[in-house]
Coordinates of C-alpha atoms in Angstrom, one line a residue:
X1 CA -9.2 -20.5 19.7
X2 CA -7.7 -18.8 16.7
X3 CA -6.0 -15.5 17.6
X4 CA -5.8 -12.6 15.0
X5 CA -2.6 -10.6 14.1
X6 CA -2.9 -7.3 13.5
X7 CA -0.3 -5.8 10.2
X8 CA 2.7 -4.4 12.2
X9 CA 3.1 -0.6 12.6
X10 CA 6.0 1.2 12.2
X11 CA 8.9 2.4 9.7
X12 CA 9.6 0.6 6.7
X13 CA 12.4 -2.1 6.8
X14 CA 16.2 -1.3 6.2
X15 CA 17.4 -3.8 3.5
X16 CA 20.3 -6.1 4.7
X17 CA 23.2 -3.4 4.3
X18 CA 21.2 -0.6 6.2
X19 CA 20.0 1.5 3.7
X20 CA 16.3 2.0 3.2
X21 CA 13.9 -0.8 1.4
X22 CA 12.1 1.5 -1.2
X23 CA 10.2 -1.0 -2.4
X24 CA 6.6 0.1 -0.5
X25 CA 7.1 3.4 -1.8
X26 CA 5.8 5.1 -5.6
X27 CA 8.8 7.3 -6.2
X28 CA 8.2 10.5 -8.7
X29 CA 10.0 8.6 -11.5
X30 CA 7.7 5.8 -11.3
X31 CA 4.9 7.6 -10.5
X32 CA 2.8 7.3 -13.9
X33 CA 3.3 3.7 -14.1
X34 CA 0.7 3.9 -11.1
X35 CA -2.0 5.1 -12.1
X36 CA -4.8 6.7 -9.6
X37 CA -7.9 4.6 -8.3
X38 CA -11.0 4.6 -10.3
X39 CA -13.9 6.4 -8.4
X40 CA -16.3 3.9 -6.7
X41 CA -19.3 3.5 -8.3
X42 CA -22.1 2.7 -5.7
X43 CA -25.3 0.3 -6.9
X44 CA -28.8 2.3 -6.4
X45 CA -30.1 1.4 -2.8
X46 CA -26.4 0.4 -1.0
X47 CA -25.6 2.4 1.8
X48 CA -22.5 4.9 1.5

């Protein structure tokens, strides 16, 4: 039987000489290199 791991909660990771890992996070700098989602476009007769 196959057991399923859930993504592990909690606060980001500290990189190896204890200050923060910032990679996870969009930073205002870098902010309009990430653009926001498109809107999803449902197909006539799909629920939600």
């Amino acid at each position: 039987m196959k057991t399923i791991k859930a993504i592990k909660p909690g606060p980001k990771p500290n990189k190896p000489d204890g200050t923060p890992d910032r990679r996870r996070r969009v930073t205002p700098e870098v902010k309009p290199k990430h653009p926001d989602l498109k809107p999803h476009k449902h197909k006539p007769g799909d629920s939600k």
